[in-house]
C-alpha cells in the first residue's frame, strides 16, 4: 500500500508565499511522475505542475510556482509565490508508483491540503 501525505497549506494574504510538501510512503519500487493538482469550489480538478525528468506548469501558475522533488525522501514540493485570491483551492499531490519490479505504474493521491488566499 502507498500513502501520499501533503502538508503546508494554510491562510495567506495576497502576494504572500506558501510551500507545500508531499511525502510518499509504503511499498514503493519506483516513483515516476509526481504532480500537483488543485480544485477550487465548483470547479474541476486542475493539473498545475508535474515533475518527471523536468518541470512543467499550467499557464495560470507559470513564473509564480516552482515544483521540485527529493527522490531520496520520496517527496515533492510546491513553492508558491505571489499568491492570488484565485489560487484558493484544495491542493492535491499525485504520483505514479510502481510497487515492485516489473509491476504496473499505478496512480495514487494524497488527501489534499487547503490553501486560502485573502485579498
PDB file of N, CA, C and O in Angstrom, residues 6-14 16-21 80 83-85 87-91 112-118:
ATOM      1  N   UNK A   6       0.196  15.195   2.260  1.00  0.00           N
ATOM      2  CA  UNK A   6       0.542  16.592   1.990  1.00  0.00           C
ATOM      3  C   UNK A   6       0.578  17.392   3.287  1.00  0.00           C
ATOM      4  O   UNK A   6      -0.105  17.049   4.258  1.00  0.00           O
ATOM      5  N   UNK A   7       1.324  18.472   3.254  1.00  0.00           N
ATOM      6  CA  UNK A   7       1.355  19.417   4.365  1.00  0.00           C
ATOM      7  C   UNK A   7       1.754  20.776   3.825  1.00  0.00           C
ATOM      8  O   UNK A   7       2.250  20.895   2.698  1.00  0.00           O
ATOM      9  N   UNK A   8       1.519  21.809   4.639  1.00  0.00           N
ATOM     10  CA  UNK A   8       1.987  23.141   4.282  1.00  0.00           C
ATOM     11  C   UNK A   8       0.916  24.111   3.842  1.00  0.00           C
ATOM     12  O   UNK A   8       1.214  25.280   3.592  1.00  0.00           O
ATOM     13  N   UNK A   9      -0.327  23.670   3.733  1.00  0.00           N
ATOM     14  CA  UNK A   9      -1.382  24.585   3.355  1.00  0.00           C
ATOM     15  C   UNK A   9      -1.688  25.565   4.488  1.00  0.00           C
ATOM     16  O   UNK A   9      -1.156  25.448   5.593  1.00  0.00           O
ATOM     17  N   UNK A  10      -2.570  26.515   4.184  1.00  0.00           N
ATOM     18  CA  UNK A  10      -2.955  27.484   5.204  1.00  0.00           C
ATOM     19  C   UNK A  10      -3.569  28.721   4.604  1.00  0.00           C
ATOM     20  O   UNK A  10      -3.939  28.752   3.426  1.00  0.00           O
ATOM     21  N   UNK A  11      -3.658  29.752   5.427  1.00  0.00           N
ATOM     22  CA  UNK A  11      -4.231  31.042   5.038  1.00  0.00           C
ATOM     23  C   UNK A  11      -3.104  32.049   4.870  1.00  0.00           C
ATOM     24  O   UNK A  11      -2.246  32.178   5.753  1.00  0.00           O
ATOM     25  N   UNK A  12      -3.119  32.753   3.743  1.00  0.00           N
ATOM     26  CA  UNK A  12      -2.068  33.726   3.471  1.00  0.00           C
ATOM     27  C   UNK A  12      -2.691  34.909   2.737  1.00  0.00           C
ATOM     28  O   UNK A  12      -3.698  34.758   2.039  1.00  0.00           O
ATOM     29  N   UNK A  13      -2.099  36.073   2.904  1.00  0.00           N
ATOM     30  CA  UNK A  13      -2.575  37.249   2.184  1.00  0.00           C
ATOM     31  C   UNK A  13      -2.069  37.248   0.748  1.00  0.00           C
ATOM     32  O   UNK A  13      -1.024  36.649   0.441  1.00  0.00           O
ATOM     33  N   UNK A  14      -2.801  37.922  -0.099  1.00  0.00           N
ATOM     34  CA  UNK A  14      -2.375  38.060  -1.493  1.00  0.00           C
ATOM     35  C   UNK A  14      -0.963  38.635  -1.545  1.00  0.00           C
ATOM     36  O   UNK A  14      -0.628  39.553  -0.790  1.00  0.00           O
ATOM     37  N   UNK A  16       1.611  36.829  -0.804  1.00  0.00           N
ATOM     38  CA  UNK A  16       2.423  36.016   0.088  1.00  0.00           C
ATOM     39  C   UNK A  16       2.868  34.712  -0.546  1.00  0.00           C
ATOM     40  O   UNK A  16       2.616  34.460  -1.735  1.00  0.00           O
ATOM     41  N   UNK A  17       3.517  33.884   0.274  1.00  0.00           N
ATOM     42  CA  UNK A  17       4.079  32.620  -0.207  1.00  0.00           C
ATOM     43  C   UNK A  17       3.711  31.482   0.719  1.00  0.00           C
ATOM     44  O   UNK A  17       3.499  31.678   1.926  1.00  0.00           O
ATOM     45  N   UNK A  18       3.640  30.298   0.156  1.00  0.00           N
ATOM     46  CA  UNK A  18       3.487  29.053   0.908  1.00  0.00           C
ATOM     47  C   UNK A  18       4.309  27.976   0.218  1.00  0.00           C
ATOM     48  O   UNK A  18       4.519  28.044  -1.000  1.00  0.00           O
ATOM     49  N   UNK A  19       4.725  26.980   0.990  1.00  0.00           N
ATOM     50  CA  UNK A  19       5.426  25.839   0.426  1.00  0.00           C
ATOM     51  C   UNK A  19       4.696  24.579   0.840  1.00  0.00           C
ATOM     52  O   UNK A  19       4.570  24.277   2.030  1.00  0.00           O
ATOM     53  N   UNK A  20       4.213  23.847  -0.153  1.00  0.00           N
ATOM     54  CA  UNK A  20       3.548  22.576   0.093  1.00  0.00           C
ATOM     55  C   UNK A  20       4.547  21.438  -0.021  1.00  0.00           C
ATOM     56  O   UNK A  20       5.461  21.485  -0.850  1.00  0.00           O
ATOM     57  N   UNK A  21       4.340  20.428   0.803  1.00  0.00           N
ATOM     58  CA  UNK A  21       5.167  19.222   0.752  1.00  0.00           C
ATOM     59  C   UNK A  21       4.272  18.008   0.607  1.00  0.00           C
ATOM     60  O   UNK A  21       3.129  18.001   1.077  1.00  0.00           O
ATOM     61  N   UNK A  80       5.053  28.245  -3.712  1.00  0.00           N
ATOM     62  CA  UNK A  80       4.058  29.135  -4.311  1.00  0.00           C
ATOM     63  C   UNK A  80       4.341  30.559  -3.871  1.00  0.00           C
ATOM     64  O   UNK A  80       4.252  30.859  -2.666  1.00  0.00           O
ATOM     65  N   UNK A  83       1.080  34.783  -4.332  1.00  0.00           N
ATOM     66  CA  UNK A  83      -0.225  34.130  -4.353  1.00  0.00           C
ATOM     67  C   UNK A  83      -1.341  35.128  -4.576  1.00  0.00           C
ATOM     68  O   UNK A  83      -1.267  36.289  -4.138  1.00  0.00           O
ATOM     69  N   UNK A  84      -2.374  34.656  -5.276  1.00  0.00           N
ATOM     70  CA  UNK A  84      -3.517  35.481  -5.625  1.00  0.00           C
ATOM     71  C   UNK A  84      -4.779  34.831  -5.055  1.00  0.00           C
ATOM     72  O   UNK A  84      -4.815  33.606  -4.846  1.00  0.00           O
ATOM     73  N   UNK A  85      -5.839  35.614  -4.828  1.00  0.00           N
ATOM     74  CA  UNK A  85      -7.086  35.015  -4.317  1.00  0.00           C
ATOM     75  C   UNK A  85      -7.584  33.863  -5.197  1.00  0.00           C
ATOM     76  O   UNK A  85      -8.159  32.897  -4.681  1.00  0.00           O
ATOM     77  N   UNK A  87      -5.945  31.610  -6.450  1.00  0.00           N
ATOM     78  CA  UNK A  87      -5.200  30.383  -6.152  1.00  0.00           C
ATOM     79  C   UNK A  87      -5.856  29.596  -5.015  1.00  0.00           C
ATOM     80  O   UNK A  87      -5.414  28.477  -4.707  1.00  0.00           O
ATOM     81  N   UNK A  88      -6.883  30.162  -4.404  1.00  0.00           N
ATOM     82  CA  UNK A  88      -7.577  29.474  -3.321  1.00  0.00           C
ATOM     83  C   UNK A  88      -8.190  28.170  -3.828  1.00  0.00           C
ATOM     84  O   UNK A  88      -8.955  28.165  -4.795  1.00  0.00           O
ATOM     85  N   UNK A  89      -7.826  27.066  -3.183  1.00  0.00           N
ATOM     86  CA  UNK A  89      -8.269  25.747  -3.620  1.00  0.00           C
ATOM     87  C   UNK A  89      -7.750  24.698  -2.642  1.00  0.00           C
ATOM     88  O   UNK A  89      -6.922  25.013  -1.769  1.00  0.00           O
ATOM     89  N   UNK A  90      -8.233  23.474  -2.813  1.00  0.00           N
ATOM     90  CA  UNK A  90      -7.606  22.332  -2.159  1.00  0.00           C
ATOM     91  C   UNK A  90      -6.537  21.809  -3.109  1.00  0.00           C
ATOM     92  O   UNK A  90      -6.817  21.573  -4.294  1.00  0.00           O
ATOM     93  N   UNK A  91      -5.334  21.640  -2.607  1.00  0.00           N
ATOM     94  CA  UNK A  91      -4.203  21.194  -3.412  1.00  0.00           C
ATOM     95  C   UNK A  91      -3.925  19.728  -3.128  1.00  0.00           C
ATOM     96  O   UNK A  91      -3.822  19.316  -1.969  1.00  0.00           O
ATOM     97  N   UNK A 112      -5.216  15.903   0.246  1.00  0.00           N
ATOM     98  CA  UNK A 112      -5.450  17.310  -0.065  1.00  0.00           C
ATOM     99  C   UNK A 112      -5.126  18.222   1.098  1.00  0.00           C
ATOM    100  O   UNK A 112      -5.255  17.837   2.263  1.00  0.00           O
ATOM    101  N   UNK A 113      -4.711  19.437   0.765  1.00  0.00           N
ATOM    102  CA  UNK A 113      -4.441  20.452   1.778  1.00  0.00           C
ATOM    103  C   UNK A 113      -5.020  21.779   1.290  1.00  0.00           C
ATOM    104  O   UNK A 113      -4.887  22.136   0.119  1.00  0.00           O
ATOM    105  N   UNK A 114      -5.703  22.465   2.181  1.00  0.00           N
ATOM    106  CA  UNK A 114      -6.408  23.693   1.812  1.00  0.00           C
ATOM    107  C   UNK A 114      -5.434  24.869   1.761  1.00  0.00           C
ATOM    108  O   UNK A 114      -4.647  25.082   2.706  1.00  0.00           O
ATOM    109  N   UNK A 115      -5.519  25.628   0.680  1.00  0.00           N
ATOM    110  CA  UNK A 115      -4.795  26.888   0.557  1.00  0.00           C
ATOM    111  C   UNK A 115      -5.835  27.992   0.348  1.00  0.00           C
ATOM    112  O   UNK A 115      -6.662  27.905  -0.571  1.00  0.00           O
ATOM    113  N   UNK A 116      -5.812  28.987   1.211  1.00  0.00           N
ATOM    114  CA  UNK A 116      -6.741  30.100   1.110  1.00  0.00           C
ATOM    115  C   UNK A 116      -5.946  31.400   1.036  1.00  0.00           C
ATOM    116  O   UNK A 116      -5.107  31.660   1.897  1.00  0.00           O
ATOM    117  N   UNK A 117      -6.211  32.183  -0.009  1.00  0.00           N
ATOM    118  CA  UNK A 117      -5.504  33.441  -0.213  1.00  0.00           C
ATOM    119  C   UNK A 117      -6.509  34.575  -0.072  1.00  0.00           C
ATOM    120  O   UNK A 117      -7.477  34.653  -0.837  1.00  0.00           O
ATOM    121  N   UNK A 118      -6.283  35.433   0.901  1.00  0.00           N
ATOM    122  CA  UNK A 118      -7.190  36.547   1.143  1.00  0.00           C
ATOM    123  C   UNK A 118      -6.715  37.790   0.381  1.00  0.00           C
ATOM    124  O   UNK A 118      -5.525  38.001   0.186  1.00  0.00           O
TER     125      UNK A 118
END
